[in-house]
Tab-separated table of C-alpha atoms in Angstrom:
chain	number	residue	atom	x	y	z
L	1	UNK	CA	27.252	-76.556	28.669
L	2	UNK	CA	26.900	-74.951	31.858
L	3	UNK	CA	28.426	-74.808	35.667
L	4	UNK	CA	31.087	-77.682	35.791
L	5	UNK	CA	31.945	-78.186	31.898
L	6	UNK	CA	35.018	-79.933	31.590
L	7	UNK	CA	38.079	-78.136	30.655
L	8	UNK	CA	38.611	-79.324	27.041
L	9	UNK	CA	34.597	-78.805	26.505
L	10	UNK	CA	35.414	-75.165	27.905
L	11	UNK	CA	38.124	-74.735	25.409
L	12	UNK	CA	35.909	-76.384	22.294
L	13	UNK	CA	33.298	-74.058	23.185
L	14	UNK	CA	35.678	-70.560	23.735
L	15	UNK	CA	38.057	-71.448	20.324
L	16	UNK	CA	34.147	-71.535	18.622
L	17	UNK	CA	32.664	-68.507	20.164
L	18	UNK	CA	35.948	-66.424	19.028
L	19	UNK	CA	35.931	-68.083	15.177
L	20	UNK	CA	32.399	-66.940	14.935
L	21	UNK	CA	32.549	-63.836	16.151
L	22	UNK	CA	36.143	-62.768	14.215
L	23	UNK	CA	33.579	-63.757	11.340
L	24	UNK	CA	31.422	-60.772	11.775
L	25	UNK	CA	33.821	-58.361	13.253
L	26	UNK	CA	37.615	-59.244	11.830
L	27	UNK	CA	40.426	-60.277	13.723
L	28	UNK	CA	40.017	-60.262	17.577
L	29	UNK	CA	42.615	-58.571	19.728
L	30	UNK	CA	45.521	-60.773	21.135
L	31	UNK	CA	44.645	-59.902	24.642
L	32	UNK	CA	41.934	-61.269	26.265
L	33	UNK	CA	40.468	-59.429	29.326
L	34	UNK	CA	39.925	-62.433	31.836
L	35	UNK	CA	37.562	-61.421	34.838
L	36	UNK	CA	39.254	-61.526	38.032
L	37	UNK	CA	36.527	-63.572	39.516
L	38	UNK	CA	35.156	-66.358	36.861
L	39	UNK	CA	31.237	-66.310	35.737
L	40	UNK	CA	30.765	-69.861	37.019
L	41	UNK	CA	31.429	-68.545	40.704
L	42	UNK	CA	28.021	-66.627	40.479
L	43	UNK	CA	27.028	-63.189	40.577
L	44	UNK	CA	27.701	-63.129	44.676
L	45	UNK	CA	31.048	-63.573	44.713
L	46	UNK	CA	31.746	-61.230	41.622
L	47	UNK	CA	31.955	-63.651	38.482
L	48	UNK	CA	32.202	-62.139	35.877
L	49	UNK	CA	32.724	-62.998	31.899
L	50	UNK	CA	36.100	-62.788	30.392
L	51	UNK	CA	35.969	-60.550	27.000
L	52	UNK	CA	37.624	-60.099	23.596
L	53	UNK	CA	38.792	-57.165	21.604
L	54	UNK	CA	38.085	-56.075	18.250
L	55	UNK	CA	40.029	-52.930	16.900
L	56	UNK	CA	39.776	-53.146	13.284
L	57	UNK	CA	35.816	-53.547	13.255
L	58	UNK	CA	35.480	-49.783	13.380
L	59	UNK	CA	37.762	-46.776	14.341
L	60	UNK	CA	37.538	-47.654	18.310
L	61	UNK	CA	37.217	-50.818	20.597
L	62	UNK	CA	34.344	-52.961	20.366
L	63	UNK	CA	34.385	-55.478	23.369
L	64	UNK	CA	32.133	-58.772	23.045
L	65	UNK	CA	32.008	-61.182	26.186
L	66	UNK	CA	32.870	-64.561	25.253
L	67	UNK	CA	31.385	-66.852	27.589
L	68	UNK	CA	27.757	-66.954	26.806
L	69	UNK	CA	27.093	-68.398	23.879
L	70	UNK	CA	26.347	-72.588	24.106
L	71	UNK	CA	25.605	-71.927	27.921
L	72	UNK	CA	22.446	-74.333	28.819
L	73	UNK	CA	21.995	-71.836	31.593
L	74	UNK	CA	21.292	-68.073	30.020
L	75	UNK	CA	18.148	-67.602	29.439
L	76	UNK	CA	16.919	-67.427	26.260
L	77	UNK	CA	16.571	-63.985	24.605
L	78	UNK	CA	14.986	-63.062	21.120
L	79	UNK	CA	18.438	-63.509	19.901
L	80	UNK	CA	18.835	-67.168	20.968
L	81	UNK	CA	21.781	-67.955	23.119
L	82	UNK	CA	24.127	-64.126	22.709
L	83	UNK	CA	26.958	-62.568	23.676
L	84	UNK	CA	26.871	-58.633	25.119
L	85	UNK	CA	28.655	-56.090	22.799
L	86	UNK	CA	29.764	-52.378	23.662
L	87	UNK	CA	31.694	-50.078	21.519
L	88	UNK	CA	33.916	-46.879	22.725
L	89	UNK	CA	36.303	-45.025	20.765
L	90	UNK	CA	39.581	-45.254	23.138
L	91	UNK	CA	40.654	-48.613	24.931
L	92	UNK	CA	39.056	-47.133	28.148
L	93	UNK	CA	38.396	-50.003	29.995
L	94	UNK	CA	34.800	-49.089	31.469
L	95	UNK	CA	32.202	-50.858	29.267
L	96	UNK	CA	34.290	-54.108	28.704
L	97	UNK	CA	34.019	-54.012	32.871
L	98	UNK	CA	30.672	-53.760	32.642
L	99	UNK	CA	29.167	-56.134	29.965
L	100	UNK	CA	31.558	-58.286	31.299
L	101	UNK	CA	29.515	-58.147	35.016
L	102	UNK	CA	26.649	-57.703	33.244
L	103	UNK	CA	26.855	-61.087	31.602
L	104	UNK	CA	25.887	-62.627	34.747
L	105	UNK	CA	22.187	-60.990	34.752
L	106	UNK	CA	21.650	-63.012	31.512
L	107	UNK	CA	22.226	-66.336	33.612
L	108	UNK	CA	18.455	-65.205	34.918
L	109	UNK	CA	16.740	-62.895	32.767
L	110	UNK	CA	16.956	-62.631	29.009
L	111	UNK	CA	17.843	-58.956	27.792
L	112	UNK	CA	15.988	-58.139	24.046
L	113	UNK	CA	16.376	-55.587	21.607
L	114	UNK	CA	14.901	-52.621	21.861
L	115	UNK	CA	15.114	-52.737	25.807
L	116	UNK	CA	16.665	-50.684	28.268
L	117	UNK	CA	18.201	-50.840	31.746
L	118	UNK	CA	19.339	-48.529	34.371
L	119	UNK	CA	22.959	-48.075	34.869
L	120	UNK	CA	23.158	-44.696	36.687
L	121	UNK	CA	24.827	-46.784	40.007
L	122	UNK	CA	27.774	-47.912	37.088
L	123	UNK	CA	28.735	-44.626	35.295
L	124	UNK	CA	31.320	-42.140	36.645
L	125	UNK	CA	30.364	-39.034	38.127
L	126	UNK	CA	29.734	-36.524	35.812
L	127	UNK	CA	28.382	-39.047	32.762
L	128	UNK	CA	25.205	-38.104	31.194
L	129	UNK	CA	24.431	-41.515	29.661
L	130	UNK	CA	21.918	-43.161	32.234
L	131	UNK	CA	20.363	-46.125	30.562
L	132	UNK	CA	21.332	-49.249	28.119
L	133	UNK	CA	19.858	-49.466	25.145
L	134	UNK	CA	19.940	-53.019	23.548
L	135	UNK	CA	20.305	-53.524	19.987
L	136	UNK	CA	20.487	-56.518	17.793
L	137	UNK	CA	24.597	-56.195	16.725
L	138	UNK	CA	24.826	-59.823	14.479
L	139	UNK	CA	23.756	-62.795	14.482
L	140	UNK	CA	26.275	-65.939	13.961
L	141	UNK	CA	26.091	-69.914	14.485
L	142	UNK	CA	28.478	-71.505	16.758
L	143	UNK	CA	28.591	-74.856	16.712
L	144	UNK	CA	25.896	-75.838	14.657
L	145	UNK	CA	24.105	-73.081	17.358
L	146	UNK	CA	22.324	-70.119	16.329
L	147	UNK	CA	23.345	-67.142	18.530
L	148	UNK	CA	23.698	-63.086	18.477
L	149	UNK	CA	25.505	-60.455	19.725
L	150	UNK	CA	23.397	-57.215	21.826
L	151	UNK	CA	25.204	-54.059	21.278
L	152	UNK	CA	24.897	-52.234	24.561
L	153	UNK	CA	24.711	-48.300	24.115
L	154	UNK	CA	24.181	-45.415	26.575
L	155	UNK	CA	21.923	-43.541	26.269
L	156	UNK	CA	20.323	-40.203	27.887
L	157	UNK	CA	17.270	-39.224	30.054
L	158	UNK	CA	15.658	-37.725	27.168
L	159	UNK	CA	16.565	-40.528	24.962
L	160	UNK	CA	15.081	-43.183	27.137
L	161	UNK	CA	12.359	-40.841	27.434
L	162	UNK	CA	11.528	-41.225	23.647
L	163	UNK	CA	12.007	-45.150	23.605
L	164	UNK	CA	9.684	-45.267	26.609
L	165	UNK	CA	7.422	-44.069	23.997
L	166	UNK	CA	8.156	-46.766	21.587
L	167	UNK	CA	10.541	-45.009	19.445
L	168	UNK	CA	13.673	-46.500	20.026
L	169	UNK	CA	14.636	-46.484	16.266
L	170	UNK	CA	14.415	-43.064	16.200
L	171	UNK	CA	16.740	-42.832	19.015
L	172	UNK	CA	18.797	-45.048	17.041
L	173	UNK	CA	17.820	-42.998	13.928
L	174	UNK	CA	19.303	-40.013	15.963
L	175	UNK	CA	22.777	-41.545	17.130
L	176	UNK	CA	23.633	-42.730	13.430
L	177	UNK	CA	22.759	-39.762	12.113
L	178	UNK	CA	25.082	-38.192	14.761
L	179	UNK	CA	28.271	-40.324	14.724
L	180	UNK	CA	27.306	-41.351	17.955
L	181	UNK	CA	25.860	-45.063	17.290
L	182	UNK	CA	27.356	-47.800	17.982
L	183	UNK	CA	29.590	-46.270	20.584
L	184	UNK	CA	28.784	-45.509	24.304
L	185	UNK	CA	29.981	-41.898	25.134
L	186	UNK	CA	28.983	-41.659	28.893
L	187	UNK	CA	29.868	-38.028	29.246
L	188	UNK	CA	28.092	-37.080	25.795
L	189	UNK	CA	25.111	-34.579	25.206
L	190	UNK	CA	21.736	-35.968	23.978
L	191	UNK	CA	21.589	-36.163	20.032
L	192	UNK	CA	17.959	-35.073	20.176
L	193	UNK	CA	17.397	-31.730	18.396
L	194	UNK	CA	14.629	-30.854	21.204
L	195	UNK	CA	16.719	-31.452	24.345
């Protein structure tokens, strides 16, 4: 499945994606939040993924794109065919915005746990969290497919300092231990005890 699926293959595919995913998360949310431009128009004109809402997974809003998975077109990660993931603890409707226009970049270049990316040009002003930090979030089989979810979550200068260093699970080590994980707080201070 890619650019040009037929509409009944579309909905095969979407009624899948959300079946699998209410599998490891409970319930999905009603409303769906349908990107203004579609993903299929490209990342040029603004496509973007429509996403689904979980509020019973944990005390917050995790948002999972739901577009992804069964694409011929993204690009393999070490996940397999995935969906992006972000977590905040209000319906604020900032991360869903951006996994959702995020889920383009995976049409061209697979994103892995343990990675990072910049998102400084994408946070309000004010936000300390600078960088992504990808995490494996679930794994799940859609259609006889295997597949995964990548939990997106900000994270500070001096955190990506430390997984720069190879220590991303003690970053991760640091926001459990903190209440922090798996939620993106943008305006948050680092967890590290040395900052």
């Amino acid at each position: 499945m890619g650019v040009g699926h037929a509409d009944d293959d579309w909905k095969v595919w979407w009624d899948a994606r959300v079946s699998a995913l209410e599998q490891l998360f409970g319930p999905a949310d009603d409303m769906v939040g349908h990107a203004v431009v579609p993903l299929d128009f490209g990342v040029d004109i603004g496509g973007a993924a429509d996403v689904i809402y979980f509020k019973h997974h944990l005390p917050g809003v995790l948002t999972v794109t739901c577009e992804l998975i069964g694409r011929d077109d993204q690009v393999k990660s070490a996940l397999g065919n995935y969906e992006l993931a972000i977590c905040s603890r209000t319906d604020d409707s900032w991360g869903g915005n951006l996994i959702s226009r995020l889920a383009n970049y995976t049409l061209e270049t697979p994103l892995n746990p343990g990675e990072t990316m910049d998102i400084g040009s994408a946070v309000p002003d004010g936000a300390n969290v600078v960088r992504l930090l990808f995490q494996d979030y679930g794994r799940i089989k859609v259609r006889e497919k295997d597949a995964g979810v990548l939990l997106c979550i900000g994270i500070t200068s001096d955190e990506l300092a430390l997984c720069r260093e190879g220590e991303s699970d003690q970053v991760v080590g640091a926001l459990k231990e903190s209440g922090v994980y798996p939620f993106t707080d943008i305006y948050r201070s680092s967890v590290l005890i040395d900052s």
